[in-house]
Coordinates of C-alpha atoms in Angstrom, one line a residue:
M1 CA -36.9 -6.4 -16.9
T2 CA -35.6 -9.0 -19.3
G3 CA -32.0 -8.8 -20.5
P4 CA -29.1 -7.0 -18.8
V5 CA -29.8 -3.9 -16.7
I6 CA -26.7 -2.3 -18.2
S7 CA -25.2 -3.1 -21.7
V8 CA -22.1 -1.3 -22.9
A9 CA -20.5 -2.0 -26.3
A10 CA -17.2 -0.3 -27.4
L11 CA -17.7 2.7 -25.1
E12 CA -15.2 5.5 -25.8
K13 CA -14.5 8.9 -24.2
S14 CA -11.6 11.2 -24.6
Y15 CA -10.5 14.5 -23.1
G16 CA -8.3 16.1 -25.7
A17 CA -5.4 13.7 -26.4
V18 CA -6.2 11.6 -23.3
R19 CA -8.3 8.4 -24.0
A20 CA -10.1 8.1 -20.7
V21 CA -12.3 5.1 -21.8
D22 CA -11.0 3.0 -24.6
A23 CA -13.6 0.8 -26.3
I24 CA -14.8 -1.1 -23.3
S25 CA -17.7 -3.6 -23.4
F26 CA -19.6 -5.3 -20.5
E27 CA -23.0 -6.1 -19.2
V28 CA -24.6 -6.0 -15.7
A29 CA -27.3 -8.4 -14.7
E30 CA -30.4 -7.5 -12.7
G31 CA -30.0 -7.8 -8.9
E32 CA -26.2 -8.0 -8.8
I33 CA -23.6 -5.8 -7.1
F34 CA -21.2 -4.9 -9.9
G35 CA -17.9 -3.3 -9.0
V36 CA -15.3 -1.3 -11.0
V37 CA -11.8 -0.9 -9.7
G38 CA -8.7 0.6 -11.1
P39 CA -5.8 2.9 -10.4
N40 CA -6.2 6.7 -10.3
G41 CA -7.1 7.9 -13.8
A42 CA -8.1 4.5 -15.0
G43 CA -11.5 5.7 -16.3
K44 CA -13.8 4.6 -13.4
T45 CA -15.6 7.9 -12.9
T46 CA -15.9 8.7 -16.6
T47 CA -17.5 5.3 -17.2
I48 CA -20.1 5.7 -14.4
E49 CA -20.8 9.3 -15.6
C50 CA -21.5 8.0 -19.1
L51 CA -23.9 5.4 -17.7
E52 CA -25.7 8.0 -15.6
G53 CA -26.0 10.4 -18.6
L54 CA -23.8 13.0 -17.1
R55 CA -21.3 12.8 -19.9
A56 CA -21.9 12.0 -23.6
P57 CA -19.7 9.2 -25.0
D58 CA -17.5 9.8 -28.0
G59 CA -18.3 6.4 -29.4
G60 CA -19.9 3.0 -28.8
Q61 CA -23.3 2.1 -27.5
V62 CA -24.7 2.4 -23.9
R63 CA -28.0 1.1 -22.7
V64 CA -29.2 1.4 -19.1
L65 CA -32.5 -0.1 -18.3
G66 CA -33.0 -0.3 -22.0
L67 CA -32.6 3.5 -22.5
D68 CA -29.9 5.6 -24.0
P69 CA -28.6 7.7 -21.0
H70 CA -27.7 10.7 -23.2
R71 CA -30.8 10.8 -25.4
D72 CA -33.3 9.5 -22.8
G73 CA -31.9 11.2 -19.8
D74 CA -35.2 12.5 -18.3
A75 CA -36.8 9.0 -18.5
L76 CA -33.7 7.3 -17.1
R77 CA -33.4 9.6 -14.1
E78 CA -36.8 8.6 -12.9
R79 CA -35.5 5.0 -12.6
I80 CA -32.0 5.4 -11.2
G81 CA -30.4 6.7 -8.1
A82 CA -26.9 8.1 -7.9
Q83 CA -24.3 9.1 -5.3
L84 CA -21.6 11.1 -7.0
Q85 CA -17.9 11.0 -6.1
Q86 CA -17.8 14.7 -5.3
S87 CA -21.0 16.2 -4.1
A88 CA -22.1 18.5 -1.3
L89 CA -25.2 20.2 -0.1
P90 CA -25.6 23.8 1.2
A91 CA -24.1 23.9 4.7
R92 CA -27.3 25.0 6.4
L93 CA -29.7 22.8 4.5
R94 CA -31.3 20.4 7.0
V95 CA -31.5 16.7 6.4
G96 CA -35.3 16.6 6.3
E97 CA -35.3 19.5 3.9
A98 CA -32.8 17.8 1.6
M99 CA -34.9 14.6 1.5
R100 CA -38.1 16.5 0.7
L101 CA -36.4 18.5 -2.0
F102 CA -35.0 15.4 -3.7
A103 CA -38.3 13.5 -3.3
S104 CA -40.0 16.4 -5.3
F105 CA -37.8 15.5 -8.3
Y106 CA -39.6 12.1 -8.8
A107 CA -43.2 11.2 -9.8
R108 CA -43.5 8.4 -7.3
P109 CA -40.9 8.9 -4.5
L110 CA -40.7 6.8 -1.4
D111 CA -41.5 8.3 2.0
P112 CA -38.5 10.3 3.1
E113 CA -39.2 9.7 6.7
L114 CA -39.1 5.9 6.3
I115 CA -35.8 6.1 4.4
L116 CA -34.2 8.2 7.1
D117 CA -35.5 5.9 9.8
G118 CA -34.1 2.8 7.9
L119 CA -30.7 4.5 7.6
G120 CA -30.5 5.6 11.2
L121 CA -31.0 9.3 10.5
A122 CA -34.4 9.8 11.9
D123 CA -33.0 11.8 14.8
R124 CA -31.0 14.0 12.5
K125 CA -33.9 15.3 10.4
K126 CA -33.4 18.9 11.7
A127 CA -29.6 18.8 11.7
A128 CA -27.8 21.0 9.1
F129 CA -25.6 19.3 6.5
A130 CA -22.5 21.0 8.0
D131 CA -23.2 19.4 11.4
L132 CA -23.2 15.8 10.1
S133 CA -20.3 13.5 10.6
G134 CA -18.6 11.8 7.7
G135 CA -20.5 8.6 8.2
Q136 CA -23.8 10.5 8.5
R137 CA -23.2 12.4 5.3
Q138 CA -22.6 9.2 3.5
R139 CA -25.8 7.7 4.9
L140 CA -27.6 10.8 3.7
S141 CA -26.1 10.5 0.2
I142 CA -27.5 6.9 0.1
A143 CA -30.9 8.1 1.3
L144 CA -31.0 10.8 -1.4
A145 CA -30.0 8.2 -4.0
L146 CA -32.9 5.9 -2.8
V147 CA -35.7 8.4 -2.3
G148 CA -36.9 8.0 -5.9
D149 CA -37.3 4.2 -5.5
P150 CA -34.7 3.4 -8.2
E151 CA -34.3 0.1 -10.0
L152 CA -30.6 0.8 -10.3
V153 CA -28.3 2.6 -7.9
F154 CA -24.9 4.0 -8.7
F155 CA -22.3 4.5 -6.0
D156 CA -19.0 6.3 -7.0
E157 CA -16.3 5.9 -4.3
L158 CA -19.0 5.7 -1.6
T159 CA -16.7 5.0 1.3
S160 CA -13.7 7.2 0.4
G161 CA -12.5 9.1 3.5
L162 CA -14.5 7.1 6.0
D163 CA -13.0 5.4 9.1
P164 CA -13.1 1.6 9.2
Q165 CA -16.2 1.5 11.4
A166 CA -18.2 3.8 9.1
R167 CA -16.9 1.9 6.1
H168 CA -18.2 -1.5 7.3
A169 CA -21.5 0.1 8.3
T170 CA -21.8 1.5 4.8
W171 CA -21.1 -1.9 3.3
D172 CA -24.1 -3.3 5.3
L173 CA -26.2 -0.5 3.8
V174 CA -25.2 -1.4 0.3
R175 CA -26.1 -5.1 0.9
D176 CA -29.5 -3.9 2.2
V177 CA -30.0 -1.9 -1.0
R178 CA -29.5 -5.1 -3.0
A179 CA -31.7 -7.1 -0.7
Q180 CA -34.5 -4.7 -1.6
G181 CA -34.3 -6.1 -5.2
K182 CA -32.2 -3.3 -6.6
T183 CA -29.1 -3.5 -8.8
V184 CA -26.0 -1.8 -7.6
F185 CA -23.1 -0.4 -9.7
L186 CA -20.2 0.9 -7.7
T187 CA -16.7 2.1 -8.2
T188 CA -14.1 1.9 -5.5
H189 CA -10.3 1.9 -4.9
Y190 CA -10.6 -0.3 -1.8
M191 CA -9.9 -3.8 -3.0
E192 CA -11.3 -5.3 0.2
E193 CA -14.5 -3.4 -0.4
A194 CA -14.8 -4.8 -3.9
E195 CA -14.0 -8.4 -2.8
R196 CA -16.6 -8.3 0.1
L197 CA -19.4 -6.6 -1.7
C198 CA -19.4 -7.4 -5.4
D199 CA -20.8 -10.4 -7.3
R200 CA -18.5 -9.5 -10.1
I201 CA -15.5 -7.1 -10.4
M202 CA -14.2 -5.3 -13.5
I203 CA -10.6 -4.2 -13.3
I204 CA -9.8 -1.3 -15.7
D205 CA -6.5 0.4 -16.4
A206 CA -5.7 3.2 -18.8
G207 CA -9.4 3.1 -19.9
R208 CA -9.4 -0.6 -20.9
I209 CA -10.8 -3.7 -19.2
V210 CA -8.0 -6.0 -18.1
M211 CA -10.1 -8.6 -16.3
L212 CA -13.8 -9.1 -15.4
D213 CA -15.1 -12.0 -13.3
T214 CA -16.2 -13.0 -9.8
P215 CA -13.8 -12.3 -7.0
A216 CA -13.1 -16.0 -6.5
A217 CA -12.4 -16.5 -10.2
L218 CA -10.1 -13.5 -10.4
V219 CA -8.0 -14.9 -7.6
R220 CA -7.9 -18.4 -9.2
A221 CA -6.9 -17.0 -12.5
L222 CA -4.0 -15.2 -10.9
G223 CA -2.5 -18.4 -9.6
A224 CA -1.0 -16.5 -6.7
E225 CA 0.9 -18.2 -4.0
Q226 CA -0.2 -18.8 -0.5
R227 CA 2.2 -17.1 2.1
I228 CA 3.0 -18.4 5.5
A229 CA 5.2 -16.0 7.6
F230 CA 6.7 -16.3 11.0
V231 CA 9.6 -15.0 13.1
A232 CA 12.2 -17.6 14.3
D233 CA 15.4 -16.3 15.9
G234 CA 18.2 -18.7 15.3
M235 CA 17.0 -19.8 11.9
T236 CA 19.7 -21.8 10.1
D237 CA 20.4 -22.6 6.5
E238 CA 19.7 -26.3 7.2
V239 CA 16.2 -25.5 8.4
V240 CA 15.6 -23.2 5.5
G241 CA 16.6 -26.1 3.2
S242 CA 14.2 -28.4 4.9
L243 CA 11.4 -25.9 4.4
R244 CA 12.3 -25.6 0.7
A245 CA 12.1 -29.4 0.4
I246 CA 8.4 -29.5 1.5
P247 CA 6.2 -30.5 -1.4
G248 CA 4.3 -27.5 -2.8
V249 CA 6.8 -24.9 -1.5
E250 CA 8.1 -22.7 -4.3
R251 CA 10.5 -20.5 -2.4
V252 CA 11.5 -19.4 1.1
E253 CA 12.5 -15.8 1.8
R254 CA 14.5 -14.9 4.9
S255 CA 15.2 -11.4 6.3
G256 CA 16.8 -11.5 9.8
G257 CA 14.5 -13.6 11.9
R258 CA 11.4 -13.2 9.7
V259 CA 10.7 -16.1 7.3
V260 CA 8.1 -16.2 4.5
V261 CA 7.3 -19.5 2.8
Y262 CA 5.5 -19.3 -0.6
G263 CA 3.7 -22.1 -2.2
Q264 CA 0.6 -23.1 -4.2
S265 CA -0.7 -25.8 -1.9
D266 CA -3.3 -25.3 0.8
R267 CA -1.6 -27.9 3.0
L268 CA 1.7 -26.1 3.8
L269 CA 1.1 -25.2 7.4
A270 CA 1.3 -28.7 9.0
P271 CA 4.6 -29.7 7.4
I272 CA 6.2 -26.3 8.1
L273 CA 5.3 -26.7 11.8
T274 CA 6.7 -30.2 11.7
V275 CA 10.0 -29.0 10.4
L276 CA 10.2 -26.3 13.0
E277 CA 9.4 -28.7 15.9
E278 CA 11.9 -31.3 14.7
A279 CA 14.5 -28.6 14.6
Q280 CA 13.4 -27.5 18.1
L281 CA 13.3 -23.9 16.8
P282 CA 11.0 -21.6 18.8
F283 CA 8.9 -19.3 16.6
H284 CA 6.2 -16.6 17.0
D285 CA 4.0 -14.2 15.0
L286 CA 2.8 -17.0 12.7
Q287 CA 0.5 -15.7 9.9
T288 CA -1.1 -17.3 6.9
E289 CA -2.0 -15.1 3.9
K290 CA -4.1 -16.3 1.0
P291 CA -4.1 -14.4 -2.3
N292 CA -6.9 -11.9 -2.7
V293 CA -8.3 -9.4 -5.1
E294 CA -5.7 -6.9 -4.1
D295 CA -3.0 -9.3 -5.3
V296 CA -4.8 -9.6 -8.6
F297 CA -5.1 -5.9 -8.9
L298 CA -1.4 -5.3 -8.2
A299 CA -0.4 -8.1 -10.6
L300 CA -2.5 -6.6 -13.4
T301 CA -1.9 -2.9 -12.9
G302 CA 1.5 -2.7 -11.3
R303 CA 2.7 -1.0 -8.1
E304 CA 3.9 2.3 -9.4
M305 CA 2.3 5.5 -8.1
R306 CA -0.5 7.0 -10.3
D307 CA -1.6 10.6 -10.6

């Protein structure tokens, strides 16, 4: 299609006195993986449910594939696939039965057998939903979202509760969905997931957009420091002073034998090693940490607990 796949202008949604989504505006281009991140209660799920037509906005304009999700819900559901944050199937419903049931909802569904095979579930067709592992359930949820051959796929907290191996495998599946020419809109609270998967990331807090850009641009805009940490028993004030004198170093923190050097330069490691070698100071557990999307997220939303 021409133009954006999703266009949102001044979207608003409240629950009583709580403004869950507060006049947000954004667009999603065809073929991109677009991610939304935010603290608990930031408005992520409300936003995605308004786009899917599951909730009616209180204000603003929403267009998905050129349609109004609330007014044109039947037509839109033929063209999108959705995996909800909280969904479950009857415990004894078999995988193959679920796929055939969902395929019957669409005028031109894909072959359920081919989808199950592509997602590594061909040998689980006769398995009951209750007998699937967490990773298999997530793969089934992706299969059900894809059986209608959608142009746009929504994933809401897709990897929540999965172990690291299953999470990485699911990321590969999401990339495969995009490789098939589909647009992906996802919400997540895993910053690494957003950084690895998404072409662009929208950070929202208290129902408002606080930043929207590519992962790399978000990190550049933060201007966060590079961190080089190591453990050196016998660290002296003189050596700490030499580390602080290195061009580009902004501060040095010391706690017992652990030392963390902060700076904006990408060339801090070599002079730090030179200082330690000249001081004949043994060190170990050397780590370099560059700023990432999680640093941006924490800088913009804070570190306090959210309910």
